[in-house]
Coordinates of N, CA, C and O in Angstrom, one line a residue:
M245 N -26.7 13.2 -35.9 CA -27.1 14.0 -34.7 C -26.1 15.1 -34.4 O -24.9 14.8 -34.5
L246 N -26.5 16.3 -34.2 CA -25.6 17.4 -33.9 C -25.7 17.6 -32.4 O -26.8 17.7 -31.9
V247 N -24.5 17.7 -31.8 CA -24.5 17.9 -30.3 C -23.6 19.0 -29.9 O -22.7 19.4 -30.7
T248 N -23.8 19.5 -28.7 CA -22.9 20.5 -28.1 C -22.7 20.1 -26.7 O -23.4 19.2 -26.2
F249 N -21.8 20.8 -26.0 CA -21.6 20.5 -24.6 C -21.8 21.9 -23.8 O -21.3 22.9 -24.2
D250 N -22.6 21.8 -22.8 CA -22.8 23.0 -22.0 C -21.5 23.4 -21.3 O -21.2 24.6 -21.1
D251 N -20.6 22.4 -21.0 CA -19.3 22.6 -20.4 C -18.4 21.5 -21.1 O -18.5 20.3 -20.8
I252 N -17.5 22.0 -22.0 CA -16.7 21.1 -22.8 C -15.8 20.2 -22.0 O -15.4 19.1 -22.5
T253 N -15.6 20.5 -20.7 CA -14.8 19.7 -19.9 C -15.6 18.5 -19.2 O -15.0 17.7 -18.5
K254 N -16.9 18.5 -19.4 CA -17.8 17.6 -18.7 C -18.6 16.8 -19.7 O -19.6 17.4 -20.3
P255 N -18.3 15.6 -20.0 CA -19.0 14.8 -21.0 C -20.5 14.7 -20.7 O -21.3 14.6 -21.7
Q256 N -20.9 14.7 -19.5 CA -22.3 14.5 -19.1 C -23.2 15.7 -19.5 O -24.4 15.7 -19.4
T257 N -22.5 16.8 -19.9 CA -23.3 18.0 -20.3 C -23.6 18.0 -21.8 O -24.1 19.0 -22.3
V258 N -23.4 16.9 -22.5 CA -23.7 16.8 -23.9 C -25.2 17.0 -24.1 O -26.0 16.5 -23.2
R259 N -25.6 17.7 -25.1 CA -27.0 17.8 -25.5 C -27.2 17.9 -27.0 O -26.3 18.4 -27.7
E260 N -28.3 17.4 -27.4 CA -28.6 17.4 -28.8 C -29.0 18.8 -29.3 O -29.7 19.5 -28.5
V261 N -28.6 19.2 -30.5 CA -28.9 20.5 -31.0 C -29.9 20.2 -32.2 O -29.6 19.4 -33.1
D262 N -31.0 20.9 -32.2 CA -32.0 20.8 -33.3 C -31.4 21.7 -34.5 O -31.3 22.9 -34.4
S263 N -31.0 21.0 -35.5 CA -30.4 21.7 -36.7 C -31.3 22.7 -37.3 O -30.9 23.6 -38.1
E264 N -32.6 22.6 -37.1 CA -33.6 23.5 -37.6 C -33.8 24.7 -36.7 O -34.4 25.7 -37.1
D265 N -33.2 24.7 -35.5 CA -33.3 25.8 -34.5 C -32.0 26.0 -33.8 O -31.9 25.9 -32.6
L266 N -31.0 26.3 -34.5 CA -29.7 26.5 -34.0 C -29.7 27.7 -33.0 O -28.9 27.8 -32.1
A267 N -30.5 28.7 -33.3 CA -30.6 29.9 -32.4 C -31.0 29.6 -31.0 O -30.6 30.3 -30.1
A268 N -31.7 28.5 -30.8 CA -32.1 28.1 -29.4 C -30.8 27.8 -28.6 O -30.8 28.0 -27.4
V269 N -29.7 27.3 -29.2 CA -28.5 27.0 -28.5 C -27.4 28.1 -28.7 O -26.8 28.4 -27.7
F270 N -27.3 28.5 -29.9 CA -26.2 29.4 -30.2 C -26.5 30.9 -30.3 O -25.6 31.7 -30.5
G271 N -27.8 31.2 -30.2 CA -28.2 32.6 -30.2 C -28.8 33.0 -31.6 O -28.7 32.4 -32.6
E272 N -29.6 34.1 -31.5 CA -30.3 34.7 -32.7 C -29.3 34.9 -33.9 O -28.2 35.3 -33.7
G273 N -29.8 34.6 -35.0 CA -29.1 34.9 -36.3 C -28.2 33.7 -36.7 O -27.6 33.8 -37.7
V274 N -28.0 32.7 -35.8 CA -27.2 31.6 -36.2 C -28.0 30.5 -37.0 O -29.1 30.2 -36.5
R275 N -27.5 30.1 -38.1 CA -28.2 29.1 -38.9 C -27.1 28.3 -39.7 O -26.0 28.8 -39.9
L276 N -27.5 27.1 -40.0 CA -26.6 26.3 -40.8 C -26.9 26.5 -42.3 O -28.0 26.3 -42.8
K277 N -25.9 27.0 -43.0 CA -26.1 27.3 -44.4 C -25.8 26.1 -45.3 O -26.4 25.9 -46.3
A278 N -24.7 25.4 -44.9 CA -24.3 24.3 -45.8 C -23.4 23.4 -44.9 O -22.8 23.8 -43.9
L279 N -23.3 22.1 -45.4 CA -22.4 21.2 -44.7 C -21.9 20.3 -45.9 O -22.6 19.9 -46.7
T280 N -20.6 20.1 -45.9 CA -19.9 19.3 -46.9 C -19.1 18.2 -46.3 O -18.4 18.4 -45.3
L281 N -19.3 17.0 -46.8 CA -18.6 15.9 -46.3 C -17.8 15.4 -47.5 O -18.3 15.2 -48.6
E282 N -16.5 15.2 -47.3 CA -15.6 14.8 -48.4 C -14.8 13.7 -48.0 O -14.1 13.7 -46.9
I283 N -14.7 12.6 -48.8 CA -13.9 11.5 -48.5 C -12.6 11.7 -49.3 O -12.6 11.9 -50.5
T284 N -11.5 11.6 -48.6 CA -10.2 11.8 -49.3 C -9.3 10.6 -49.1 O -9.5 9.7 -48.3
R285 N -8.1 10.7 -49.7 CA -7.1 9.7 -49.6 C -6.0 10.2 -48.7 O -4.9 9.6 -48.5
E286 N -6.2 11.4 -48.1 CA -5.2 12.0 -47.2 C -5.1 11.1 -45.9 O -6.0 10.4 -45.5
A287 N -3.9 11.2 -45.3 CA -3.7 10.5 -44.0 C -4.6 11.0 -43.0 O -5.0 12.2 -43.0
V288 N -4.9 10.1 -42.1 CA -5.8 10.5 -40.9 C -5.1 11.5 -40.0 O -3.9 11.3 -39.7
T289 N -5.8 12.6 -39.7 CA -5.2 13.5 -38.7 C -5.6 13.0 -37.3 O -6.7 12.8 -37.0
E290 N -4.5 12.8 -36.5 CA -4.8 12.2 -35.2 C -4.5 13.2 -34.1 O -3.7 14.2 -34.3
G291 N -5.3 13.1 -33.0 CA -5.0 13.9 -31.8 C -5.8 15.2 -31.7 O -5.8 15.8 -30.6
R292 N -6.4 15.7 -32.7 CA -7.0 17.0 -32.7 C -8.3 16.9 -31.8 O -8.5 17.8 -30.9
V293 N -9.1 15.9 -32.0 CA -10.3 15.8 -31.2 C -10.0 15.5 -29.7 O -10.5 16.1 -28.8
E294 N -9.0 14.6 -29.5 CA -8.6 14.3 -28.2 C -8.0 15.5 -27.4 O -8.0 15.6 -26.2
G295 N -7.4 16.4 -28.2 CA -6.8 17.7 -27.6 C -7.9 18.6 -27.1 O -7.8 19.3 -26.1
V296 N -9.1 18.6 -27.7 CA -10.2 19.4 -27.3 C -11.0 18.7 -26.3 O -11.6 19.3 -25.3
L297 N -11.2 17.4 -26.4 CA -12.0 16.5 -25.5 C -11.0 15.5 -24.8 O -11.1 14.3 -25.1
P298 N -10.1 15.9 -23.9 CA -9.1 15.0 -23.4 C -9.7 13.9 -22.5 O -9.0 12.9 -22.3
W299 N -10.9 14.0 -22.1 CA -11.6 13.0 -21.3 C -12.1 11.8 -22.1 O -12.6 10.8 -21.6
L300 N -12.1 11.9 -23.4 CA -12.8 10.8 -24.3 C -12.3 9.4 -24.0 O -13.1 8.5 -23.8
E301 N -11.0 9.2 -23.9 CA -10.5 7.8 -23.7 C -10.9 7.3 -22.3 O -11.3 6.2 -22.2
K302 N -10.7 8.1 -21.3 CA -11.1 7.7 -19.9 C -12.5 7.4 -19.8 O -12.9 6.3 -19.3
V303 N -13.4 8.2 -20.4 CA -14.8 7.9 -20.3 C -15.1 6.6 -21.1 O -15.9 5.8 -20.6
G304 N -14.5 6.5 -22.3 CA -14.7 5.3 -23.1 C -14.3 4.0 -22.4 O -14.9 2.9 -22.6
R305 N -13.3 4.1 -21.5 CA -12.8 2.9 -20.8 C -13.7 2.6 -19.6 O -13.8 1.5 -19.1
E306 N -14.4 3.6 -19.1 CA -15.2 3.4 -17.8 C -16.6 3.2 -18.0 O -17.3 2.6 -17.1
Q307 N -17.2 3.6 -19.1 CA -18.6 3.4 -19.3 C -19.0 3.3 -20.8 O -18.2 3.7 -21.7
A308 N -20.2 2.9 -21.1 CA -20.6 2.6 -22.5 C -21.0 3.9 -23.3 O -21.0 3.8 -24.5
N309 N -21.3 5.0 -22.6 CA -21.7 6.2 -23.3 C -21.1 7.4 -22.6 O -20.3 7.3 -21.6
L310 N -21.4 8.6 -23.1 CA -20.8 9.8 -22.5 C -21.4 10.1 -21.1 O -20.6 10.6 -20.3
I311 N -22.6 9.9 -20.9 CA -23.3 10.4 -19.7 C -23.7 9.3 -18.7 O -24.2 9.7 -17.6
G312 N -23.4 8.1 -18.9 CA -23.8 7.1 -18.0 C -25.3 6.8 -18.0 O -26.0 7.3 -18.9
L313 N -25.8 6.1 -17.1 CA -27.2 5.8 -17.1 C -28.0 6.8 -16.2 O -27.4 7.3 -15.2
P314 N -29.2 7.0 -16.5 CA -30.0 7.9 -15.6 C -30.2 7.3 -14.3 O -30.1 6.0 -14.1
A315 N -30.6 8.1 -13.3 CA -30.8 7.5 -11.9 C -31.8 6.4 -11.9 O -31.6 5.4 -11.1
S316 N -32.8 6.5 -12.7 CA -33.8 5.4 -12.8 C -33.3 4.1 -13.4 O -33.9 3.1 -13.2
G317 N -32.2 4.3 -14.1 CA -31.7 3.1 -14.9 C -32.4 2.8 -16.2 O -32.1 1.9 -16.9
R318 N -33.5 3.6 -16.4 CA -34.3 3.3 -17.6 C -34.1 4.5 -18.6 O -34.7 5.5 -18.4
V319 N -33.4 4.2 -19.6 CA -33.1 5.2 -20.7 C -34.4 5.6 -21.4 O -34.7 6.7 -21.8
S320 N -35.3 4.6 -21.6 CA -36.5 4.8 -22.4 C -37.5 5.8 -21.7 O -38.3 6.4 -22.4
D321 N -37.3 6.1 -20.4 CA -38.2 7.0 -19.7 C -37.6 8.5 -19.8 O -38.3 9.4 -19.3
Q322 N -36.5 8.6 -20.4 CA -35.9 10.0 -20.4 C -36.5 10.8 -21.6 O -36.9 10.3 -22.6
P323 N -36.5 12.1 -21.4 CA -37.0 13.0 -22.5 C -36.2 12.9 -23.8 O -36.8 13.1 -24.9
N324 N -35.0 12.6 -23.8 CA -34.2 12.5 -25.0 C -33.3 11.2 -24.9 O -32.1 11.3 -24.7
P325 N -33.9 10.0 -25.1 CA -33.2 8.8 -24.9 C -32.0 8.6 -25.9 O -31.1 7.9 -25.6
E326 N -32.1 9.2 -27.1 CA -31.0 9.1 -28.0 C -29.7 9.6 -27.5 O -28.6 9.1 -27.9
I327 N -29.7 10.5 -26.6 CA -28.4 11.1 -26.1 C -27.6 10.1 -25.4 O -26.4 10.1 -25.3
Y328 N -28.3 9.0 -24.8 CA -27.6 8.0 -24.1 C -26.9 7.0 -25.1 O -26.2 6.1 -24.6
M329 N -27.1 7.1 -26.3 CA -26.5 6.3 -27.3 C -25.1 6.9 -27.8 O -24.4 6.2 -28.5
I330 N -24.8 8.0 -27.4 CA -23.5 8.7 -27.9 C -22.4 8.2 -27.1 O -22.3 8.2 -25.8
T331 N -21.4 7.6 -27.8 CA -20.2 7.1 -27.2 C -19.0 7.9 -27.6 O -19.0 8.7 -28.5
P332 N -17.9 7.8 -26.9 CA -16.6 8.5 -27.3 C -16.2 8.1 -28.7 O -15.6 9.0 -29.4
L333 N -16.5 7.0 -29.2 CA -16.2 6.6 -30.5 C -16.9 7.4 -31.6 O -16.5 7.4 -32.8
E334 N -17.9 8.1 -31.2 CA -18.6 9.0 -32.2 C -17.8 10.2 -32.5 O -18.0 10.8 -33.5
F335 N -16.8 10.5 -31.7 CA -15.9 11.6 -31.8 C -14.6 11.3 -32.4 O -13.9 12.1 -33.0
S336 N -14.1 10.1 -32.1 CA -12.8 9.7 -32.6 C -12.7 8.2 -32.7 O -13.1 7.4 -31.8
T337 N -12.3 7.7 -33.9 CA -12.2 6.2 -34.1 C -10.8 5.7 -33.7 O -10.5 4.5 -33.8
E338 N -9.9 6.6 -33.4 CA -8.5 6.2 -33.0 C -8.3 6.1 -31.5 O -7.2 5.8 -31.1
L339 N -9.3 6.3 -30.7 CA -9.1 6.3 -29.3 C -8.4 5.0 -28.7 O -7.5 5.1 -27.9
F340 N -8.8 3.9 -29.2 CA -8.4 2.6 -28.6 C -7.4 1.8 -29.5 O -7.2 0.7 -29.3
N341 N -6.9 2.5 -30.5 CA -6.0 1.8 -31.4 C -4.5 2.0 -31.0 O -3.6 1.5 -31.6
Q342 N -4.3 2.7 -29.9 CA -3.0 3.0 -29.4 C -2.5 1.8 -28.6 O -3.3 1.1 -27.9
P343 N -1.2 1.5 -28.6 CA -0.7 0.4 -27.8 C -0.8 0.6 -26.3 O -1.0 1.6 -25.8

């Protein structure tokens, strides 16, 4: 799932991005040409994600996902229920390994 934030300082503004229609979110002419995933033996780089999303650890300690539950309490009734499955751990696996 590809997501963006309407306001990077507010986790509840997360929204899914349709990879087939990036222009809907990022503007005309934007498209995904390629994506490369590489597994390396390099040391894990720590702190970069947390520097951009400093609220990750706090949100992870307070609730199960980024945006909490909808007012109705029923995720299945929402137009995009998958967005409720996104947790802070989707962005960083080092969040809670600190002493």
